[in-house]
mmCIF file of C-alpha atoms in Angstrom:
data_model
loop_
_atom_site.group_PDB
_atom_site.id
_atom_site.type_symbol
_atom_site.label_atom_id
_atom_site.label_comp_id
_atom_site.label_asym_id
_atom_site.label_seq_id
_atom_site.Cartn_x
_atom_site.Cartn_y
_atom_site.Cartn_z
ATOM 1 C CA GLU A 1 12.514 -12.190 -26.351
ATOM 2 C CA GLY A 2 10.224 -14.352 -28.505
ATOM 3 C CA ALA A 3 7.075 -12.690 -27.184
ATOM 4 C CA SER A 4 4.343 -11.638 -29.567
ATOM 5 C CA CYS A 5 1.139 -9.619 -29.346
ATOM 6 C CA TRP A 6 -1.696 -11.926 -28.306
ATOM 7 C CA ILE A 7 -4.104 -9.847 -30.422
ATOM 8 C CA CYS A 8 -2.321 -9.349 -33.774
ATOM 9 C CA LEU A 9 0.205 -12.180 -33.173
ATOM 10 C CA GLU A 10 3.069 -9.998 -34.433
ATOM 11 C CA GLU A 11 6.415 -9.655 -32.685
ATOM 12 C CA GLY A 12 8.282 -6.390 -32.213
ATOM 13 C CA THR A 13 6.842 -2.895 -32.508
ATOM 14 C CA ASP A 14 3.532 -1.833 -34.021
ATOM 15 C CA GLU A 15 3.087 0.410 -37.063
ATOM 16 C CA LEU A 16 3.838 3.483 -34.939
ATOM 17 C CA GLY A 17 7.039 1.965 -33.581
ATOM 18 C CA LYS A 18 5.568 1.333 -30.139
ATOM 19 C CA PRO A 19 6.849 -1.763 -28.300
ATOM 20 C CA LEU A 20 4.902 -4.623 -26.775
ATOM 21 C CA VAL A 21 3.569 -3.865 -23.301
ATOM 22 C CA ARG A 22 2.336 -5.958 -20.419
ATOM 23 C CA ASN A 23 1.401 -4.546 -17.052
ATOM 24 C CA CYS A 24 -1.017 -7.089 -15.648
ATOM 25 C CA SER A 25 -0.538 -10.503 -14.021
ATOM 26 C CA CYS A 26 0.126 -12.635 -17.093
ATOM 27 C CA ARG A 27 3.274 -14.750 -16.829
ATOM 28 C CA GLY A 28 6.000 -16.086 -19.089
ATOM 29 C CA GLU A 29 5.552 -15.034 -22.708
ATOM 30 C CA PHE A 30 1.799 -14.607 -22.360
ATOM 31 C CA GLY A 31 -0.144 -11.347 -22.136
ATOM 32 C CA PHE A 32 2.087 -9.077 -24.215
ATOM 33 C CA ALA A 33 0.311 -6.768 -26.633
ATOM 34 C CA HIS A 34 0.697 -3.502 -28.489
ATOM 35 C CA LEU A 35 -1.099 -0.604 -26.824
ATOM 36 C CA SER A 36 -2.751 0.193 -30.164
ATOM 37 C CA CYS A 37 -4.028 -3.399 -30.396
ATOM 38 C CA ILE A 38 -5.447 -3.323 -26.850
ATOM 39 C CA ILE A 39 -7.245 -0.069 -27.631
ATOM 40 C CA GLN A 40 -8.647 -1.491 -30.863
ATOM 41 C CA TYR A 41 -9.730 -4.663 -29.029
ATOM 42 C CA ALA A 42 -11.390 -2.640 -26.233
ATOM 43 C CA GLU A 43 -13.186 -0.394 -28.720
ATOM 44 C CA GLN A 44 -14.609 -3.426 -30.524
ATOM 45 C CA LYS A 45 -15.789 -5.032 -27.270
ATOM 46 C CA SER A 46 -17.398 -1.808 -26.029
ATOM 47 C CA ARG A 47 -19.203 -1.286 -29.327
ATOM 48 C CA CYS A 48 -20.593 -4.831 -29.160
ATOM 49 C CA VAL A 49 -21.885 -4.201 -25.643
ATOM 50 C CA HIS A 50 -23.442 -0.893 -26.698
ATOM 51 C CA ASP A 51 -25.204 -2.539 -29.633
ATOM 52 C CA SER A 52 -26.430 -5.463 -27.524
ATOM 53 C CA VAL A 53 -29.934 -5.341 -26.068
ATOM 54 C CA ASN A 54 -28.744 -6.970 -22.846
ATOM 55 C CA GLY A 55 -25.414 -5.155 -22.570
ATOM 56 C CA PHE A 56 -24.159 -4.256 -19.075
ATOM 57 C CA LEU A 57 -22.223 -1.140 -18.176
ATOM 58 C CA ASP A 58 -19.475 -3.162 -16.476
ATOM 59 C CA ASP A 59 -18.955 -5.072 -19.719
ATOM 60 C CA PHE A 60 -18.702 -1.771 -21.622
ATOM 61 C CA ASN A 61 -15.988 -0.552 -19.219
ATOM 62 C CA GLY A 62 -14.253 -3.863 -18.575
ATOM 63 C CA PRO A 63 -11.887 -4.184 -21.582
ATOM 64 C CA TRP A 64 -10.311 -0.831 -20.721
ATOM 65 C CA GLY A 65 -9.380 -1.748 -17.168
ATOM 66 C CA LYS A 66 -8.667 -5.489 -16.970
ATOM 67 C CA CYS A 67 -6.627 -7.947 -18.980
ATOM 68 C CA PRO A 68 -9.039 -10.490 -20.514
ATOM 69 C CA ASN A 69 -6.455 -13.259 -20.082
ATOM 70 C CA CYS A 70 -5.411 -13.074 -16.423
ATOM 71 C CA LYS A 71 -8.553 -11.117 -15.349
ATOM 72 C CA GLN A 72 -6.389 -8.706 -13.341
ATOM 73 C CA ARG A 73 -6.229 -4.915 -13.542
ATOM 74 C CA TYR A 74 -3.830 -3.113 -15.819
ATOM 75 C CA MET A 75 -1.367 -1.012 -13.828
ATOM 76 C CA ASN A 76 0.727 2.145 -13.905
ATOM 77 C CA GLU A 77 1.416 3.817 -17.272
ATOM 78 C CA LEU A 78 -0.575 1.227 -19.243
ATOM 79 C CA ALA A 79 -3.627 1.783 -17.024
ATOM 80 C CA LEU A 80 -3.342 5.547 -17.501
ATOM 81 C CA ASP A 81 -2.878 5.231 -21.285
ATOM 82 C CA LEU A 82 -5.960 3.012 -21.566
ATOM 83 C CA ALA A 83 -8.054 5.265 -19.314
ATOM 84 C CA THR A 84 -7.115 8.238 -21.499
ATOM 85 C CA ALA A 85 -7.993 6.278 -24.639
ATOM 86 C CA PHE A 86 -11.317 5.194 -23.082
ATOM 87 C CA LEU A 87 -12.234 8.818 -22.368
ATOM 88 C CA THR A 88 -11.354 9.811 -25.935
ATOM 89 C CA PHE A 89 -13.352 6.859 -27.288
ATOM 90 C CA THR A 90 -16.538 7.761 -25.380
ATOM 91 C CA GLU A 91 -16.272 11.447 -26.259
ATOM 92 C CA SER A 92 -15.753 10.718 -29.970
ATOM 93 C CA ASN A 93 -18.193 7.849 -30.470
ATOM 94 C CA TYR A 94 -20.936 8.553 -27.919
ATOM 95 C CA PRO A 95 -20.951 12.337 -27.425
ATOM 96 C CA GLY A 96 -24.576 12.252 -26.285
ATOM 97 C CA SER A 97 -24.093 9.540 -23.675
ATOM 98 C CA GLU A 98 -23.406 11.220 -20.356
ATOM 99 C CA ARG A 99 -23.517 7.828 -18.700
ATOM 100 C CA TYR A 100 -20.525 6.552 -20.722
ATOM 101 C CA HIS A 101 -18.673 9.837 -20.288
ATOM 102 C CA PHE A 102 -19.237 9.707 -16.528
ATOM 103 C CA GLU A 103 -17.791 6.183 -16.361
ATOM 104 C CA ALA A 104 -14.783 7.125 -18.481
ATOM 105 C CA LEU A 105 -14.024 10.133 -16.280
ATOM 106 C CA SER A 106 -14.189 7.870 -13.239
ATOM 107 C CA LYS A 107 -11.727 5.410 -14.747
ATOM 108 C CA LYS A 108 -9.360 8.248 -15.691
ATOM 109 C CA LEU A 109 -9.471 9.632 -12.145
ATOM 110 C CA GLU A 110 -8.755 6.192 -10.707
ATOM 111 C CA ALA A 111 -5.772 5.732 -13.031
ATOM 112 C CA LEU A 112 -4.394 9.171 -12.164
ATOM 113 C CA ALA A 113 -4.724 8.474 -8.442
ATOM 114 C CA THR A 114 -2.847 5.191 -8.804
ATOM 115 C CA ALA A 115 -0.107 6.749 -10.940
ATOM 116 C CA GLY A 116 0.346 9.478 -8.320
ATOM 117 C CA GLY A 117 2.722 11.740 -10.254
ATOM 118 C CA VAL A 118 3.154 15.346 -9.103
ATOM 119 C CA GLY A 119 2.435 16.603 -12.624
ATOM 120 C CA GLN A 120 -0.921 14.814 -12.603
ATOM 121 C CA ILE A 121 -2.382 16.606 -9.583
ATOM 122 C CA LYS A 122 -3.805 19.455 -11.669
ATOM 123 C CA GLU A 123 -5.404 17.010 -14.120
ATOM 124 C CA SER A 124 -6.804 14.911 -11.256
ATOM 125 C CA LYS A 125 -8.516 17.972 -9.784
ATOM 126 C CA LYS A 126 -9.893 18.892 -13.203
ATOM 127 C CA ILE A 127 -11.317 15.385 -13.784
ATOM 128 C CA ALA A 128 -12.766 15.165 -10.263
ATOM 129 C CA ASN A 129 -14.520 18.511 -10.644
ATOM 130 C CA LYS A 130 -15.976 17.433 -13.990
ATOM 131 C CA ILE A 131 -17.404 14.357 -12.263
ATOM 132 C CA LEU A 132 -19.007 16.499 -9.547
ATOM 133 C CA ILE A 133 -20.556 18.862 -12.112
ATOM 134 C CA MET A 134 -22.032 15.905 -13.977
ATOM 135 C CA ALA A 135 -23.272 14.368 -10.714
ATOM 136 C CA GLU A 136 -25.180 17.558 -9.933
ATOM 137 C CA GLN A 137 -26.690 17.527 -13.423
ATOM 138 C CA PHE A 138 -27.875 13.939 -12.904
ATOM 139 C CA LYS A 139 -29.551 14.959 -9.638
ATOM 140 C CA ARG A 140 -31.514 17.701 -11.399
ATOM 141 C CA ILE A 141 -32.854 15.120 -13.851
ATOM 142 C CA ASN A 142 -33.374 12.375 -11.267
ATOM 143 C CA SER A 143 -33.668 13.199 -7.567
ATOM 144 C CA SER A 144 -32.781 9.565 -6.769
ATOM 145 C CA PRO A 145 -29.461 8.894 -8.546
ATOM 146 C CA SER A 146 -28.240 5.333 -8.987
ATOM 147 C CA GLU A 147 -25.923 3.782 -6.431
ATOM 148 C CA ARG A 148 -23.230 3.609 -9.111
ATOM 149 C CA HIS A 149 -23.437 7.369 -9.711
ATOM 150 C CA MET A 150 -23.305 8.039 -5.967
ATOM 151 C CA GLN A 151 -20.245 5.803 -5.624
ATOM 152 C CA ILE A 152 -18.384 7.664 -8.383
ATOM 153 C CA GLU A 153 -19.362 11.009 -6.857
ATOM 154 C CA ALA A 154 -18.131 9.933 -3.407
ATOM 155 C CA CYS A 155 -14.826 8.755 -4.896
ATOM 156 C CA ALA A 156 -14.358 12.127 -6.584
ATOM 157 C CA TYR A 157 -14.914 13.948 -3.274
ATOM 158 C CA HIS A 158 -12.479 11.557 -1.589
ATOM 159 C CA GLU A 159 -9.803 12.148 -4.219
ATOM 160 C CA LEU A 160 -10.177 15.924 -3.971
ATOM 161 C CA GLY A 161 -9.932 15.655 -0.186
ATOM 162 C CA ARG A 162 -6.748 13.628 -0.494
ATOM 163 C CA LEU A 163 -5.180 16.006 -2.997
ATOM 164 C CA TYR A 164 -5.927 19.134 -0.963
ATOM 165 C CA HIS A 165 -4.813 17.528 2.310
ATOM 166 C CA ASN A 166 -1.482 16.578 0.712
ATOM 167 C CA GLU A 167 -0.829 20.260 -0.047
ATOM 168 C CA GLY A 168 -0.092 20.595 3.666
ATOM 169 C CA THR A 169 -1.430 24.062 4.429
ATOM 170 C CA LYS A 170 -4.092 25.120 6.891
ATOM 171 C CA GLU A 171 -6.268 26.549 4.130
ATOM 172 C CA SER A 172 -5.997 23.462 1.921
ATOM 173 C CA SER A 173 -6.783 21.261 4.918
ATOM 174 C CA LYS A 174 -10.010 23.167 5.548
ATOM 175 C CA ILE A 175 -10.991 22.504 1.938
ATOM 176 C CA ALA A 176 -10.030 18.840 2.343
ATOM 177 C CA MET A 177 -12.274 18.536 5.399
ATOM 178 C CA ASN A 178 -15.264 19.794 3.414
ATOM 179 C CA PHE A 179 -14.633 17.237 0.695
ATOM 180 C CA PHE A 180 -14.186 14.363 3.163
ATOM 181 C CA GLU A 181 -17.352 15.383 5.023
ATOM 182 C CA THR A 182 -19.379 15.336 1.804
ATOM 183 C CA CYS A 183 -17.854 11.985 0.879
ATOM 184 C CA ARG A 184 -18.840 10.616 4.294
ATOM 185 C CA ASP A 185 -22.391 11.928 3.975
ATOM 186 C CA ILE A 186 -22.852 10.260 0.587
ATOM 187 C CA TYR A 187 -21.679 6.933 1.970
ATOM 188 C CA LYS A 188 -24.008 7.358 4.959
ATOM 189 C CA SER A 189 -26.959 7.809 2.620
ATOM 190 C CA MET A 190 -25.898 4.623 0.819
ATOM 191 C CA GLY A 191 -25.558 2.652 4.048
ATOM 192 C CA ARG A 192 -21.895 1.798 3.337
ATOM 193 C CA ILE A 193 -20.659 1.536 6.917
ATOM 194 C CA HIS A 194 -17.031 0.674 6.147
ATOM 195 C CA ASP A 195 -16.669 3.556 3.683
ATOM 196 C CA VAL A 196 -18.176 5.911 6.261
ATOM 197 C CA ALA A 197 -15.529 4.742 8.733
ATOM 198 C CA THR A 198 -12.759 5.404 6.204
ATOM 199 C CA ALA A 199 -14.060 8.910 5.533
ATOM 200 C CA GLU A 200 -14.304 9.559 9.299
ATOM 201 C CA ALA A 201 -10.709 8.396 9.694
ATOM 202 C CA ASN A 202 -9.566 10.790 6.958
ATOM 203 C CA LEU A 203 -11.422 13.611 8.683
ATOM 204 C CA ALA A 204 -9.761 12.754 11.983
ATOM 205 C CA ILE A 205 -6.316 12.940 10.375
ATOM 206 C CA VAL A 206 -6.976 16.347 8.839
ATOM 207 C CA LYS A 207 -8.411 17.691 12.109
ATOM 208 C CA SER A 208 -5.528 16.347 14.172
ATOM 209 C CA ASN A 209 -2.960 17.850 11.821
ATOM 210 C CA TRP A 210 -4.456 21.362 11.896
ATOM 211 C CA ILE A 211 -5.691 22.628 15.262
ATOM 212 C CA ASP A 212 -5.528 26.339 16.033
ATOM 213 C CA GLY A 213 -3.188 26.847 13.092
ATOM 214 C CA SER A 214 -0.611 24.355 14.374
ATOM 215 C CA ASN A 215 0.301 20.910 13.162
ATOM 216 C CA HIS A 216 -0.604 18.249 15.756
ATOM 217 C CA ASN A 217 0.015 14.636 14.812
ATOM 218 C CA MET A 218 -2.238 11.786 15.811
ATOM 219 C CA SER A 219 -0.764 9.296 18.256
ATOM 220 C CA VAL A 220 1.107 6.360 16.741
ATOM 221 C CA GLU A 221 -1.594 3.913 17.782
ATOM 222 C CA GLU A 222 -4.371 6.096 16.347
ATOM 223 C CA GLU A 223 -2.568 6.337 13.009
ATOM 224 C CA LEU A 224 -1.962 2.586 12.881
ATOM 225 C CA GLU A 225 -5.542 1.796 13.848
ATOM 226 C CA ARG A 226 -6.769 3.980 11.000
ATOM 227 C CA VAL A 227 -4.670 2.063 8.458
ATOM 228 C CA ARG A 228 -5.611 -1.295 10.014
ATOM 229 C CA LYS A 229 -9.287 -0.410 9.552
ATOM 230 C CA ALA A 230 -8.641 0.569 5.936
ATOM 231 C CA TYR A 231 -6.989 -2.802 5.293
ATOM 232 C CA LYS A 232 -9.782 -4.718 7.030
ATOM 233 C CA HIS A 233 -12.320 -2.765 5.008
ATOM 234 C CA ALA A 234 -10.516 -3.670 1.770
ATOM 235 C CA VAL A 235 -10.403 -7.358 2.743
ATOM 236 C CA ASP A 236 -14.097 -7.378 3.699
ATOM 237 C CA GLN A 237 -15.228 -5.572 0.555
ATOM 238 C CA GLU A 238 -12.894 -6.927 -2.122
ATOM 239 C CA GLY A 239 -11.155 -9.970 -0.663
ATOM 240 C CA GLU A 240 -7.473 -10.345 0.205
ATOM 241 C CA GLU A 241 -6.507 -11.173 -3.397
ATOM 242 C CA SER A 242 -7.654 -7.901 -4.973
ATOM 243 C CA HIS A 243 -5.048 -5.483 -6.305
ATOM 244 C CA HIS A 244 -6.345 -2.691 -4.079
ATOM 245 C CA THR A 245 -6.281 -4.858 -0.940
ATOM 246 C CA ILE A 246 -2.692 -5.924 -1.586
ATOM 247 C CA CYS A 247 -1.624 -2.274 -2.017
ATOM 248 C CA VAL A 248 -3.399 -1.211 1.183
ATOM 249 C CA GLY A 249 -1.812 -4.157 3.010
ATOM 250 C CA ILE A 250 1.678 -3.199 1.850
ATOM 251 C CA ASN A 251 1.085 0.379 3.036
ATOM 252 C CA LEU A 252 -0.081 -0.903 6.421
ATOM 253 C CA ALA A 253 2.938 -3.172 6.791
ATOM 254 C CA VAL A 254 5.293 -0.300 5.898
ATOM 255 C CA ASP A 255 3.623 1.925 8.508
ATOM 256 C CA LEU A 256 3.898 -0.839 11.101
ATOM 257 C CA LYS A 257 7.603 -1.285 10.407
ATOM 258 C CA MET A 258 8.313 2.459 10.556
ATOM 259 C CA LYS A 259 6.534 2.691 13.906
ATOM 260 C CA HIS A 260 8.484 -0.278 15.319
ATOM 261 C CA HIS A 261 5.596 -2.785 15.243
ATOM 262 C CA ALA A 262 8.033 -5.082 13.500
ATOM 263 C CA ILE A 263 6.492 -8.462 14.315
ATOM 264 C CA GLU A 264 3.071 -7.520 12.980
ATOM 265 C CA ALA A 265 4.756 -5.900 9.953
ATOM 266 C CA GLU A 266 6.820 -8.984 9.112
ATOM 267 C CA ARG A 267 3.871 -11.366 9.456
ATOM 268 C CA LEU A 268 1.695 -9.126 7.266
ATOM 269 C CA HIS A 269 4.407 -8.707 4.611
ATOM 270 C CA SER A 270 4.850 -12.483 4.538
ATOM 271 C CA LYS A 271 1.117 -13.019 4.057
ATOM 272 C CA ILE A 272 0.816 -10.361 1.350
ATOM 273 C CA ALA A 273 3.875 -11.624 -0.545
ATOM 274 C CA SER A 274 2.368 -15.118 -0.539
ATOM 275 C CA VAL A 275 -1.028 -13.866 -1.745
ATOM 276 C CA SER A 276 0.490 -11.686 -4.480
ATOM 277 C CA ASN A 277 2.719 -14.512 -5.672
ATOM 278 C CA ARG A 278 -0.279 -16.816 -5.891
ATOM 279 C CA VAL A 279 -2.442 -14.304 -7.756
ATOM 280 C CA HIS A 280 0.059 -12.368 -9.866
ATOM 281 C CA GLY A 281 3.126 -14.590 -10.031
ATOM 282 C CA PRO A 282 6.706 -13.971 -8.841
ATOM 283 C CA ASP A 283 7.618 -11.502 -11.605
ATOM 284 C CA HIS A 284 4.756 -9.076 -10.984
ATOM 285 C CA GLU A 285 5.879 -5.746 -9.525
ATOM 286 C CA LEU A 286 3.472 -6.020 -6.581
ATOM 287 C CA THR A 287 4.943 -9.417 -5.663
ATOM 288 C CA GLN A 288 8.478 -8.114 -6.006
ATOM 289 C CA LEU A 289 7.642 -5.056 -3.907
ATOM 290 C CA ALA A 290 6.094 -7.227 -1.180
ATOM 291 C CA GLU A 291 9.076 -9.610 -1.256
ATOM 292 C CA SER A 292 11.614 -6.776 -1.006
ATOM 293 C CA ARG A 293 9.701 -5.267 1.928
ATOM 294 C CA LEU A 294 9.571 -8.679 3.583
ATOM 295 C CA GLN A 295 13.329 -9.168 3.271
ATOM 296 C CA PHE A 296 13.922 -5.736 4.788
ATOM 297 C CA CYS A 297 11.591 -6.637 7.677
ATOM 298 C CA LYS A 298 13.548 -9.843 8.281
ATOM 299 C CA ALA A 299 16.856 -7.972 8.589
ATOM 300 C CA ARG A 300 17.978 -7.308 12.175
ATOM 301 C CA PHE A 301 19.933 -4.092 12.692
ATOM 302 C CA VAL A 302 22.246 -3.209 15.570
ATOM 303 C CA PHE A 303 24.544 -0.346 16.503
ATOM 304 C CA SER A 304 28.088 -0.542 17.819
ATOM 305 C CA LYS A 305 30.707 1.996 18.798
ATOM 306 C CA THR A 306 33.741 1.977 16.502
ATOM 307 C CA ASP A 307 36.720 4.224 15.797
ATOM 308 C CA ARG A 308 34.400 6.126 13.420
ATOM 309 C CA GLY A 309 31.696 6.571 16.041
ATOM 310 C CA LEU A 310 28.365 4.768 16.435
ATOM 311 C CA LEU A 311 27.684 2.776 13.247
ATOM 312 C CA ILE A 312 24.865 0.524 12.097
ATOM 313 C CA PHE A 313 25.337 -3.147 11.190
ATOM 314 C CA GLN A 314 23.113 -6.038 10.165
ATOM 315 C CA ASP A 315 23.192 -8.759 12.784
ATOM 316 C CA LEU A 316 23.392 -12.164 11.088
ATOM 317 C CA ARG A 317 23.551 -14.651 13.960
ATOM 318 C CA TYR A 318 24.801 -15.417 17.458
ATOM 319 C CA GLU A 319 27.831 -17.529 18.298
ATOM 320 C CA GLY A 320 29.237 -18.872 21.510
ATOM 321 C CA ASP A 321 25.912 -19.396 23.270
ATOM 322 C CA GLY A 322 24.869 -15.854 22.485
ATOM 323 C CA GLU A 323 28.006 -14.189 23.829
ATOM 324 C CA LYS A 324 29.106 -13.025 20.375
ATOM 325 C CA CYS A 325 27.326 -11.561 17.350
ATOM 326 C CA ILE A 326 28.369 -11.980 13.730
ATOM 327 C CA VAL A 327 27.458 -8.783 11.887
ATOM 328 C CA TYR A 328 27.640 -7.427 8.337
ATOM 329 C CA GLY A 329 28.635 -3.838 7.716
ATOM 330 C CA PRO A 330 28.871 -1.051 8.586
ATOM 331 C CA LEU A 331 25.890 -0.305 6.369
ATOM 332 C CA GLU A 332 25.086 2.571 4.136
ATOM 333 C CA SER A 333 21.608 4.035 4.643
ATOM 334 C CA GLY A 334 18.869 1.519 3.748
ATOM 335 C CA VAL A 335 21.293 -1.225 2.605
ATOM 336 C CA SER A 336 20.980 -4.784 3.893
ATOM 337 C CA VAL A 337 21.586 -8.328 2.674
ATOM 338 C CA SER A 338 18.529 -10.402 1.750
ATOM 339 C CA ASN A 339 20.270 -13.749 2.284
ATOM 340 C CA PRO A 340 22.655 -13.685 5.255
ATOM 341 C CA GLY A 341 23.760 -17.237 4.438
ATOM 342 C CA ASN A 342 25.506 -15.956 1.304
ATOM 343 C CA VAL A 343 27.716 -13.469 3.164
ATOM 344 C CA SER A 344 31.361 -14.527 3.157
ATOM 345 C CA GLU A 345 33.507 -14.411 6.319
ATOM 346 C CA ASP A 346 35.652 -11.530 5.025
ATOM 347 C CA GLN A 347 32.490 -9.370 4.881
ATOM 348 C CA THR A 348 31.609 -9.931 8.538
ATOM 349 C CA THR A 349 32.774 -8.689 11.920
ATOM 350 C CA THR A 350 32.431 -10.286 15.343
ATOM 351 C CA PHE A 351 31.281 -8.196 18.295
ATOM 352 C CA ALA A 352 30.725 -9.118 21.900
ATOM 353 C CA THR A 353 26.962 -9.140 22.415
ATOM 354 C CA LYS A 354 27.298 -6.819 25.387
ATOM 355 C CA ASN A 355 28.820 -4.174 23.091
ATOM 356 C CA ILE A 356 25.926 -3.888 20.630
ATOM 357 C CA ILE A 357 22.741 -1.818 20.843
ATOM 358 C CA LEU A 358 19.592 -3.297 19.354
ATOM 359 C CA SER A 359 17.606 -1.034 17.050
ATOM 360 C CA GLU A 360 14.014 -0.117 17.818
ATOM 361 C CA GLY A 361 11.612 -2.625 16.335
ATOM 362 C CA THR A 362 13.935 -5.605 16.757
ATOM 363 C CA PRO A 363 12.034 -8.845 17.584
ATOM 364 C CA VAL A 364 13.382 -10.404 20.779
ATOM 365 C CA ILE A 365 12.653 -13.012 23.399
ATOM 366 C CA CYS A 366 13.297 -12.494 27.095
ATOM 367 C CA HIS A 367 15.514 -14.887 29.050
ATOM 368 C CA GLY A 368 17.161 -15.082 32.443
ATOM 369 C CA LEU A 369 14.518 -12.952 34.187
ATOM 370 C CA ILE A 370 14.049 -13.817 37.865
ATOM 371 C CA LYS A 371 11.346 -11.562 39.283
ATOM 372 C CA SER A 372 9.393 -11.591 36.014
ATOM 373 C CA ASN A 373 10.217 -15.157 35.048
ATOM 374 C CA HIS A 374 6.782 -15.580 33.422
ATOM 375 C CA LEU A 375 8.142 -13.426 30.573
ATOM 376 C CA ASN A 376 11.056 -15.747 29.804
ATOM 377 C CA GLY A 377 10.677 -17.165 26.295
ATOM 378 C CA LYS A 378 7.983 -14.651 25.367
ATOM 379 C CA LEU A 379 8.193 -13.000 21.949
ATOM 380 C CA GLY A 380 8.214 -9.219 21.814
ATOM 381 C CA GLU A 381 9.851 -6.249 20.108
ATOM 382 C CA ILE A 382 11.890 -3.301 21.264
ATOM 383 C CA ARG A 383 9.950 -0.066 21.012
ATOM 384 C CA LEU A 384 12.382 2.173 22.902
ATOM 385 C CA TRP A 385 15.887 2.211 24.369
ATOM 386 C CA ASP A 386 15.762 4.145 27.625
ATOM 387 C CA GLN A 387 19.414 5.109 27.416
ATOM 388 C CA GLU A 388 19.433 8.089 29.770
ATOM 389 C CA LYS A 389 17.501 6.814 32.806
ATOM 390 C CA THR A 390 17.695 3.033 33.051
ATOM 391 C CA GLY A 391 19.780 1.785 30.118
ATOM 392 C CA ARG A 392 17.020 -0.776 29.458
ATOM 393 C CA TYR A 393 14.892 -1.707 26.483
ATOM 394 C CA GLU A 394 11.151 -1.152 26.521
ATOM 395 C CA VAL A 395 9.757 -4.457 25.233
ATOM 396 C CA HIS A 396 6.191 -4.841 23.946
ATOM 397 C CA PHE A 397 4.977 -8.413 23.648
ATOM 398 C CA GLU A 398 3.089 -10.026 20.782
ATOM 399 C CA ASP A 399 0.721 -11.484 23.349
ATOM 400 C CA ASN A 400 -1.134 -8.269 24.182
ATOM 401 C CA ARG A 401 -2.265 -9.740 27.494
ATOM 402 C CA LEU A 402 1.285 -9.141 28.707
ATOM 403 C CA LYS A 403 2.139 -5.616 29.772
ATOM 404 C CA PRO A 404 5.194 -3.884 28.253
ATOM 405 C CA CYS A 405 8.198 -3.820 30.528
ATOM 406 C CA LEU A 406 11.757 -2.484 30.773
ATOM 407 C CA VAL A 407 14.325 -5.243 30.306
ATOM 408 C CA LYS A 408 18.107 -5.174 30.728
ATOM 409 C CA PRO A 409 20.096 -5.745 27.508
ATOM 410 C CA GLU A 410 21.538 -9.003 28.870
ATOM 411 C CA ASN A 411 18.007 -10.381 29.283
ATOM 412 C CA VAL A 412 16.953 -10.162 25.629
ATOM 413 C CA ARG A 413 17.995 -12.168 22.581
ATOM 414 C CA ILE A 414 17.324 -11.287 18.956
ATOM 415 C CA VAL A 415 14.814 -13.516 17.161
ATOM 416 C CA PHE A 416 16.102 -13.995 13.616
ATOM 417 C CA ASP A 417 13.194 -16.137 12.374
ATOM 418 C CA LEU A 418 9.716 -15.525 13.743
ATOM 419 C CA PRO A 419 7.906 -18.620 14.997
ATOM 420 C CA ASP A 420 4.551 -19.535 13.497
ATOM 421 C CA GLU A 421 1.594 -17.758 15.080
#
């Protein structure tokens, strides 16, 4: 309400009835524009660069991919609409410029990959193959292609590898391996060590998933190490504030949480939410996604036997020196409260602590241990409940110098707020 297009300064819809859009990191009433106005603005900027003697290719591409106000990337549908318009613009205005067409195809492929819709897979493959055909044509003209051309070619091979691997068949995985191998070889020739490592990791995943016609998963630690390396690579190459790095970090934190590395997940989510808030603001969808993931990580879930069987609850706090737990629930799948302090008493239940079962991934500290008293007060997380044999929790400690151990339920306490590292 009250927002206007920063380009034409008009409120409401454009001449075609299209509303104002904003999918960048601008805040408040700033940054809104009509899609038609952004396209017109980008066309004008690109023409100026083309006509300039000292024009740079990045400046020709820039207006189509980044907001000139907040300097951050356009996202989602707006990014895809602009990439499509950029491709149309280069084809119509510079039909003889393969260099511009190559760049526009690259931007369209990037936007399609980010959008990730099922209906866009066919178009992504088509665009990627066009890029590879053009790359081969460039090599016939110049046996030493530019680093920029090699980078775009490698990205196209990577995207094709990803698309074919996601099809989930043995045959498609063989095709994916060929694409990832070529991608790796290009990066090797460029001396891009981190990108080579990423391609090798993708190859390892495909190989581990399809051995002798059967699906064999990588170990949990191998999978997590692959994603950790991808995040480190993004930080090293682009910095922790880049859009891509934040997305990779969120994916890593989600994987960590799913595999019960809850402490590392919560600390990473907290860091990423802080970075995204600083760069994009609190209303940006990346910030909101990171914040929602963080709140889910902070929730502590327990199980308890009731008249309806074993149900899941959210543990809010201890009472009575830890002898009782105040819980919220029972919960529907995936539902939790983001602010336990706002839960009224009539929404809670009190259980004896001895009657609850902590969920895997719950952060805990050990207490009351006698033989292993050096572990008392140490922060760890539950990776497994050995119900059948010992009835104990397998606790892995944040301090990796400490070996995991089996601990009786009465010797662990939930940690509701992680201490500073």
